[in-house]
Amino acid sequence: MIPQNFKDILSNTEGTGFYQSLALIIFIVFFIGVVYYVMSKPKKFYQDEANAPLDDEIPNSSKN
């Protein structure tokens, strides 16, 4: 029998709970890593980035 959709594939496979748990753990670790990365940057970095659109200076690297 050829599975018709994703639900059929998961219902006919043993040990899918393991893969679902593994995917959840990977997602949580990735999410915590992103939150840590964002929170570890100094606030001055974000203030500079927030004010970038208001900066009137033209960067030297841009070509018009």
Short mmCIF file of C-alpha atoms in Angstrom, two decimals:
data_model
loop_
_atom_site.label_atom_id
_atom_site.label_comp_id
_atom_site.label_asym_id
_atom_site.label_seq_id
_atom_site.Cartn_x
_atom_site.Cartn_y
_atom_site.Cartn_z
CA MET A 1 0.00 0.00 0.00
CA ILE A 2 1.34 3.40 -0.97
CA PRO A 3 0.68 6.05 1.71
CA GLN A 4 -1.65 8.79 0.52
CA ASN A 5 -0.65 11.52 2.94
CA PHE A 6 1.62 12.35 5.84
CA LYS A 7 -0.88 11.04 8.41
CA ASP A 8 -0.75 7.58 6.82
CA ILE A 9 3.03 7.59 6.94
CA LEU A 10 3.09 8.44 10.64
CA SER A 11 0.33 6.02 11.60
CA ASN A 12 2.06 3.05 9.95
CA THR A 13 5.51 3.65 11.39
CA GLU A 14 6.72 2.34 14.73
CA GLY A 15 8.60 4.72 17.00
CA THR A 16 7.24 7.97 15.60
CA GLY A 17 6.87 9.30 19.13
CA PHE A 18 10.65 9.29 19.35
CA TYR A 19 11.00 11.45 16.24
CA GLN A 20 8.31 13.84 17.43
CA SER A 21 10.03 14.19 20.79
CA LEU A 22 13.39 14.67 19.10
CA ALA A 23 11.98 17.39 16.83
CA LEU A 24 10.48 19.17 19.84
CA ILE A 25 13.77 19.03 21.76
CA ILE A 26 15.71 20.35 18.75
CA PHE A 27 13.22 23.20 18.36
CA ILE A 28 13.40 24.12 22.05
CA VAL A 29 17.22 24.08 22.05
CA PHE A 30 17.30 26.23 18.90
CA PHE A 31 14.76 28.69 20.38
CA ILE A 32 16.70 28.98 23.65
CA GLY A 33 19.90 29.53 21.64
CA VAL A 34 18.35 32.36 19.63
CA VAL A 35 16.95 33.99 22.77
CA TYR A 36 20.35 33.72 24.48
CA TYR A 37 22.09 35.18 21.41
CA VAL A 38 19.72 38.15 21.31
CA MET A 39 19.86 38.78 25.06
CA SER A 40 23.67 38.55 25.20
CA LYS A 41 24.19 41.48 22.82
CA PRO A 42 24.74 44.83 24.54
CA LYS A 43 21.83 47.25 24.51
CA LYS A 44 23.97 49.80 22.68
CA PHE A 45 24.06 47.46 19.66
CA TYR A 46 20.27 47.53 19.42
CA GLN A 47 20.10 51.29 20.01
CA ASP A 48 22.52 51.85 17.14
CA GLU A 49 20.49 49.54 14.89
CA ALA A 50 17.22 51.21 15.90
CA ASN A 51 18.61 54.64 15.00
CA ALA A 52 20.10 53.51 11.67
CA PRO A 53 17.08 54.59 9.56
CA LEU A 54 17.27 58.05 11.14
CA ASP A 55 20.97 58.45 10.37
CA ASP A 56 21.53 61.05 7.63
CA GLU A 57 25.03 59.90 6.75
CA ILE A 58 25.46 58.07 3.47
CA PRO A 59 27.62 54.97 3.93
CA ASN A 60 30.84 54.90 1.91
CA SER A 61 30.24 51.37 0.67
CA SER A 62 27.02 52.15 -1.21
CA LYS A 63 27.21 52.82 -4.92
CA ASN A 64 24.64 55.15 -6.47
#
